[in-house]
Amino acid sequence: MKILIIEDEMKLAGLLQKGLAENGFTVDLCYDGQEGLHMAQNYPYDAILLDLMLPDMDGITILQALRARENDVPVLVVTARGEIEERVIGLDSGADDYIAKPFDLAELMARLRAAIRRSKGKPSPLIAVADLSIDTNAKTVSRAGRAITLSAREYALLEYLALNSGRVVSRAEMIEHIYETQYEWDSNVIDVYINYLRNKIDKGFSPPLLHTVRGAGYILRGQ
Ligand code: CA
């Protein structure tokens, strides 16, 4: 899951980036509003963490600009403590949720995960594809009751495919959602990880769940 953080307090932004990255999120970081709006409009994020008080363009203006262009990316606004009015304006401007400073990282991540799940039409943290089961909170995977150990990157890829199960996902889309934007594009890397994943989630099980769609990408589906 790829998150854009728009936050001008560099220390806080850095801590957030580190905390989210350690918990399996891919993070792009922006310190100013203009750049943040540009990034949000031009790259596909799974959610945006948006500070409201920014020096050049405030968070509400960014949010309104995104929604005016029918960009429905989930947005979690970060408000000052006790500013109920800010929360109301944020929600009324199209934010999906808010969190007040100072916040707890675990709560922030839980709100982000919930907003992302809702946006994908999968409100439950447990995703099942046939007998494959993914717990997106614990980040654990099992198939037919057997625990499967995945690397962080393998898990990120599987989680993205599972949140979009039943739909073909291109290699480019996978790269956009599990690598930072500055990452050098090499779609072969996706094929390598798909092979690793197949060996772990399909090998020795029936039927296969991870399918190649020639010329289009990959799909995770039960039948
Ligand atoms: Ca700020």
mmCIF file of C-alpha atoms and ligand atoms in Angstrom:
data_model
loop_
_atom_site.group_PDB
_atom_site.id
_atom_site.type_symbol
_atom_site.label_atom_id
_atom_site.label_comp_id
_atom_site.label_asym_id
_atom_site.label_seq_id
_atom_site.Cartn_x
_atom_site.Cartn_y
_atom_site.Cartn_z
ATOM 1 C CA MET A 1 0.000 0.000 0.000
ATOM 2 C CA LYS A 2 1.464 3.312 -1.030
ATOM 3 C CA ILE A 3 0.907 6.401 1.075
ATOM 4 C CA LEU A 4 1.632 10.056 0.290
ATOM 5 C CA ILE A 5 2.473 12.104 3.376
ATOM 6 C CA ILE A 6 2.032 15.881 2.981
ATOM 7 C CA GLU A 7 3.463 17.430 6.131
ATOM 8 C CA ASP A 8 5.710 20.482 6.524
ATOM 9 C CA GLU A 9 7.109 19.608 9.952
ATOM 10 C CA MET A 10 10.169 17.755 8.732
ATOM 11 C CA LYS A 11 10.909 15.936 11.955
ATOM 12 C CA LEU A 12 7.357 14.639 12.292
ATOM 13 C CA ALA A 13 7.214 13.790 8.575
ATOM 14 C CA GLY A 14 10.466 11.826 8.855
ATOM 15 C CA LEU A 15 9.235 9.899 11.883
ATOM 16 C CA LEU A 16 5.973 9.096 10.141
ATOM 17 C CA GLN A 17 7.755 7.932 7.009
ATOM 18 C CA LYS A 18 10.025 5.679 9.052
ATOM 19 C CA GLY A 19 7.183 4.300 11.165
ATOM 20 C CA LEU A 20 4.961 3.538 8.194
ATOM 21 C CA ALA A 21 7.818 2.013 6.181
ATOM 22 C CA GLU A 22 8.695 -0.260 9.105
ATOM 23 C CA ASN A 23 5.113 -1.476 9.050
ATOM 24 C CA GLY A 24 5.045 -2.442 5.404
ATOM 25 C CA PHE A 25 3.713 0.750 3.818
ATOM 26 C CA THR A 26 5.508 2.334 0.873
ATOM 27 C CA VAL A 27 5.803 6.060 1.488
ATOM 28 C CA ASP A 28 6.332 9.192 -0.625
ATOM 29 C CA LEU A 29 6.920 12.364 1.360
ATOM 30 C CA CYS A 30 6.165 16.013 0.501
ATOM 31 C CA TYR A 31 6.926 19.021 2.673
ATOM 32 C CA ASP A 32 4.809 21.589 0.867
ATOM 33 C CA GLY A 33 1.275 21.894 -0.406
ATOM 34 C CA GLN A 34 1.887 22.740 -4.073
ATOM 35 C CA GLU A 35 4.190 19.779 -4.542
ATOM 36 C CA GLY A 36 1.822 17.605 -2.512
ATOM 37 C CA LEU A 37 -1.123 18.444 -4.747
ATOM 38 C CA HIS A 38 1.011 17.757 -7.826
ATOM 39 C CA MET A 39 2.066 14.344 -6.485
ATOM 40 C CA ALA A 40 -1.492 13.456 -5.436
ATOM 41 C CA GLN A 41 -2.832 14.343 -8.869
ATOM 42 C CA ASN A 42 -0.153 12.535 -10.833
ATOM 43 C CA TYR A 43 0.591 9.343 -8.954
ATOM 44 C CA PRO A 44 -1.759 6.600 -7.780
ATOM 45 C CA TYR A 45 -1.736 6.411 -3.981
ATOM 46 C CA ASP A 46 -3.721 4.034 -1.803
ATOM 47 C CA ALA A 47 -4.172 6.822 0.752
ATOM 48 C CA ILE A 48 -2.959 10.335 1.573
ATOM 49 C CA LEU A 49 -2.022 11.592 5.009
ATOM 50 C CA LEU A 50 -2.670 15.325 4.796
ATOM 51 C CA ASP A 51 -1.609 17.957 7.300
ATOM 52 C CA LEU A 52 -4.012 20.908 7.232
ATOM 53 C CA MET A 53 -1.593 23.667 8.246
ATOM 54 C CA LEU A 54 0.887 24.005 5.391
ATOM 55 C CA PRO A 55 2.803 27.180 4.448
ATOM 56 C CA ASP A 56 2.083 27.641 0.729
ATOM 57 C CA MET A 57 -1.210 25.847 0.135
ATOM 58 C CA ASP A 58 -3.337 24.606 3.013
ATOM 59 C CA GLY A 59 -4.619 21.066 3.287
ATOM 60 C CA ILE A 60 -8.266 21.987 2.758
ATOM 61 C CA THR A 61 -7.434 23.653 -0.576
ATOM 62 C CA ILE A 62 -5.530 20.517 -1.640
ATOM 63 C CA LEU A 63 -8.415 18.282 -0.591
ATOM 64 C CA GLN A 64 -11.003 20.410 -2.385
ATOM 65 C CA ALA A 65 -8.862 20.479 -5.548
ATOM 66 C CA LEU A 66 -8.568 16.682 -5.524
ATOM 67 C CA ARG A 67 -12.273 16.105 -4.950
ATOM 68 C CA ALA A 68 -13.201 18.717 -7.595
ATOM 69 C CA ARG A 69 -11.272 16.567 -10.075
ATOM 70 C CA GLU A 70 -13.104 13.478 -8.867
ATOM 71 C CA ASN A 71 -9.969 12.030 -7.360
ATOM 72 C CA ASP A 72 -11.399 9.693 -4.713
ATOM 73 C CA VAL A 73 -8.158 8.589 -3.048
ATOM 74 C CA PRO A 74 -8.758 8.045 0.690
ATOM 75 C CA VAL A 75 -7.552 11.103 2.635
ATOM 76 C CA LEU A 76 -6.818 11.134 6.343
ATOM 77 C CA VAL A 77 -6.413 14.704 7.591
ATOM 78 C CA VAL A 78 -4.100 15.568 10.452
ATOM 79 C CA THR A 79 -5.549 18.328 12.618
ATOM 80 C CA ALA A 80 -4.278 20.373 15.535
ATOM 81 C CA ARG A 81 -5.342 19.185 18.952
ATOM 82 C CA GLY A 82 -8.831 20.227 19.973
ATOM 83 C CA GLU A 83 -9.649 21.971 16.706
ATOM 84 C CA ILE A 84 -13.130 20.552 16.248
ATOM 85 C CA GLU A 85 -13.872 23.139 13.582
ATOM 86 C CA GLU A 86 -10.910 21.913 11.499
ATOM 87 C CA ARG A 87 -12.161 18.340 11.702
ATOM 88 C CA VAL A 88 -15.618 19.359 10.552
ATOM 89 C CA ILE A 89 -14.245 21.398 7.643
ATOM 90 C CA GLY A 90 -11.941 18.527 6.715
ATOM 91 C CA LEU A 91 -14.708 15.934 6.696
ATOM 92 C CA ASP A 92 -17.078 18.300 4.890
ATOM 93 C CA SER A 93 -14.392 18.893 2.252
ATOM 94 C CA GLY A 94 -14.169 15.206 1.426
ATOM 95 C CA ALA A 95 -11.722 13.753 3.951
ATOM 96 C CA ASP A 96 -12.386 10.110 4.841
ATOM 97 C CA ASP A 97 -11.191 10.410 8.424
ATOM 98 C CA TYR A 98 -9.059 12.601 10.658
ATOM 99 C CA ILE A 99 -6.541 12.210 13.425
ATOM 100 C CA ALA A 100 -5.532 14.927 15.904
ATOM 101 C CA LYS A 101 -1.953 15.769 16.852
ATOM 102 C CA PRO A 102 -0.282 14.402 18.882
ATOM 103 C CA PHE A 103 -1.341 10.980 17.705
ATOM 104 C CA ASP A 104 -0.395 7.414 18.338
ATOM 105 C CA LEU A 105 1.275 5.720 15.360
ATOM 106 C CA ALA A 106 -0.625 2.464 15.881
ATOM 107 C CA GLU A 107 -3.955 4.323 15.779
ATOM 108 C CA LEU A 108 -2.889 6.303 12.725
ATOM 109 C CA MET A 109 -1.971 3.102 10.872
ATOM 110 C CA ALA A 110 -5.206 1.397 11.888
ATOM 111 C CA ARG A 111 -7.182 4.373 10.516
ATOM 112 C CA LEU A 112 -5.147 4.302 7.298
ATOM 113 C CA ARG A 113 -5.692 0.569 6.825
ATOM 114 C CA ALA A 114 -9.425 0.941 7.492
ATOM 115 C CA ALA A 115 -9.761 3.844 5.013
ATOM 116 C CA ILE A 116 -7.875 1.847 2.354
ATOM 117 C CA ARG A 117 -9.994 -1.271 2.910
ATOM 118 C CA ARG A 118 -13.218 0.713 2.632
ATOM 119 C CA SER A 119 -11.996 2.333 -0.593
ATOM 120 C CA LYS A 120 -11.368 -1.110 -2.096
ATOM 121 C CA GLY A 121 -14.796 -2.384 -1.038
ATOM 122 C CA LYS A 122 -13.221 -4.839 1.420
ATOM 123 C CA PRO A 123 -14.122 -3.523 4.875
ATOM 124 C CA SER A 124 -13.023 -6.658 6.746
ATOM 125 C CA PRO A 125 -9.320 -6.894 7.687
ATOM 126 C CA LEU A 126 -9.493 -10.596 6.815
ATOM 127 C CA ILE A 127 -9.411 -11.272 3.087
ATOM 128 C CA ALA A 128 -10.191 -14.741 1.790
ATOM 129 C CA VAL A 129 -9.569 -15.931 -1.758
ATOM 130 C CA ALA A 130 -10.787 -19.535 -1.916
ATOM 131 C CA ASP A 131 -8.886 -21.256 0.934
ATOM 132 C CA LEU A 132 -6.164 -18.570 1.018
ATOM 133 C CA SER A 133 -6.576 -16.280 3.975
ATOM 134 C CA ILE A 134 -4.813 -12.950 4.571
ATOM 135 C CA ASP A 135 -4.979 -11.062 7.848
ATOM 136 C CA THR A 136 -4.124 -7.492 6.818
ATOM 137 C CA ASN A 137 -3.740 -6.343 10.440
ATOM 138 C CA ALA A 138 -1.396 -9.088 11.599
ATOM 139 C CA LYS A 139 0.084 -9.370 8.066
ATOM 140 C CA THR A 140 -0.140 -13.140 8.218
ATOM 141 C CA VAL A 141 -1.092 -15.528 5.437
ATOM 142 C CA SER A 142 -2.345 -19.095 5.486
ATOM 143 C CA ARG A 143 -3.713 -21.510 2.949
ATOM 144 C CA ALA A 144 -5.910 -24.490 3.818
ATOM 145 C CA GLY A 145 -5.079 -23.770 7.446
ATOM 146 C CA ARG A 146 -1.294 -23.919 6.897
ATOM 147 C CA ALA A 147 0.711 -20.811 7.827
ATOM 148 C CA ILE A 148 2.774 -19.364 4.962
ATOM 149 C CA THR A 149 5.820 -17.196 5.625
ATOM 150 C CA LEU A 150 6.374 -14.346 3.174
ATOM 151 C CA SER A 151 9.049 -11.653 2.920
ATOM 152 C CA ALA A 152 7.878 -8.047 3.352
ATOM 153 C CA ARG A 153 7.906 -7.431 -0.408
ATOM 154 C CA GLU A 154 6.109 -10.702 -1.195
ATOM 155 C CA TYR A 155 3.482 -9.830 1.398
ATOM 156 C CA ALA A 156 3.030 -6.308 -0.011
ATOM 157 C CA LEU A 157 2.478 -7.733 -3.474
ATOM 158 C CA LEU A 158 0.045 -10.406 -2.297
ATOM 159 C CA GLU A 159 -1.898 -7.909 -0.169
ATOM 160 C CA TYR A 160 -2.282 -5.569 -3.142
ATOM 161 C CA LEU A 161 -3.453 -8.434 -5.384
ATOM 162 C CA ALA A 162 -5.860 -9.610 -2.660
ATOM 163 C CA LEU A 163 -7.337 -6.132 -2.115
ATOM 164 C CA ASN A 164 -7.943 -6.116 -5.877
ATOM 165 C CA SER A 165 -8.839 -9.788 -6.216
ATOM 166 C CA GLY A 166 -10.894 -10.745 -9.232
ATOM 167 C CA ARG A 167 -9.373 -7.873 -11.271
ATOM 168 C CA VAL A 168 -6.319 -8.059 -13.537
ATOM 169 C CA VAL A 169 -3.467 -5.954 -12.139
ATOM 170 C CA SER A 170 -0.696 -4.865 -14.501
ATOM 171 C CA ARG A 171 2.995 -5.027 -13.604
ATOM 172 C CA ALA A 172 3.186 -1.236 -13.830
ATOM 173 C CA GLU A 173 0.316 -0.851 -11.355
ATOM 174 C CA MET A 174 1.973 -3.263 -8.937
ATOM 175 C CA ILE A 175 5.228 -1.312 -9.123
ATOM 176 C CA GLU A 176 3.378 1.964 -8.575
ATOM 177 C CA HIS A 177 1.744 0.631 -5.432
ATOM 178 C CA ILE A 178 4.587 -1.236 -3.758
ATOM 179 C CA TYR A 179 7.648 0.851 -4.649
ATOM 180 C CA GLU A 180 8.497 4.472 -3.903
ATOM 181 C CA THR A 181 7.929 6.827 -6.839
ATOM 182 C CA GLN A 182 11.674 7.406 -7.384
ATOM 183 C CA TYR A 183 12.168 3.665 -7.908
ATOM 184 C CA GLU A 184 13.814 2.729 -11.231
ATOM 185 C CA TRP A 185 11.144 0.904 -13.192
ATOM 186 C CA ASP A 186 11.952 -2.665 -14.016
ATOM 187 C CA SER A 187 8.826 -4.736 -14.416
ATOM 188 C CA ASN A 188 10.903 -7.936 -14.451
ATOM 189 C CA VAL A 189 11.194 -7.576 -10.710
ATOM 190 C CA ILE A 190 7.444 -8.201 -10.450
ATOM 191 C CA ASP A 191 7.758 -11.471 -12.379
ATOM 192 C CA VAL A 192 10.463 -12.575 -9.968
ATOM 193 C CA TYR A 193 8.256 -11.882 -6.943
ATOM 194 C CA ILE A 194 5.245 -13.501 -8.589
ATOM 195 C CA ASN A 195 7.332 -16.658 -8.977
ATOM 196 C CA TYR A 196 8.326 -16.563 -5.319
ATOM 197 C CA LEU A 197 4.674 -16.058 -4.366
ATOM 198 C CA ARG A 198 3.474 -18.909 -6.554
ATOM 199 C CA ASN A 199 5.964 -21.241 -4.933
ATOM 200 C CA LYS A 200 4.581 -20.323 -1.545
ATOM 201 C CA ILE A 201 0.828 -19.924 -2.024
ATOM 202 C CA ASP A 202 0.060 -22.236 -4.962
ATOM 203 C CA LYS A 203 2.718 -24.974 -5.010
ATOM 204 C CA GLY A 204 1.350 -28.076 -3.313
ATOM 205 C CA PHE A 205 -2.191 -26.645 -3.208
ATOM 206 C CA SER A 206 -5.118 -26.879 -5.568
ATOM 207 C CA PRO A 207 -6.446 -25.055 -7.487
ATOM 208 C CA PRO A 208 -3.865 -22.395 -8.416
ATOM 209 C CA LEU A 209 -5.035 -18.911 -7.378
ATOM 210 C CA LEU A 210 -2.419 -16.639 -8.961
ATOM 211 C CA HIS A 211 -2.929 -16.479 -12.711
ATOM 212 C CA THR A 212 -0.977 -14.832 -15.517
ATOM 213 C CA VAL A 213 -3.060 -12.889 -18.010
ATOM 214 C CA ARG A 214 -0.874 -12.691 -21.080
ATOM 215 C CA GLY A 215 -0.074 -9.138 -22.136
ATOM 216 C CA ALA A 216 -2.038 -7.678 -19.220
ATOM 217 C CA GLY A 217 -0.660 -8.745 -15.862
ATOM 218 C CA TYR A 218 -1.732 -10.977 -13.027
ATOM 219 C CA ILE A 219 -4.958 -11.829 -11.249
ATOM 220 C CA LEU A 220 -5.647 -13.454 -7.914
ATOM 221 C CA ARG A 221 -8.909 -15.343 -8.011
ATOM 222 C CA GLY A 222 -10.538 -18.391 -6.534
ATOM 223 C CA GLN A 223 -11.994 -19.866 -9.714
HETATM 224 CA CA CA B 1 1.888 21.816 9.508
#
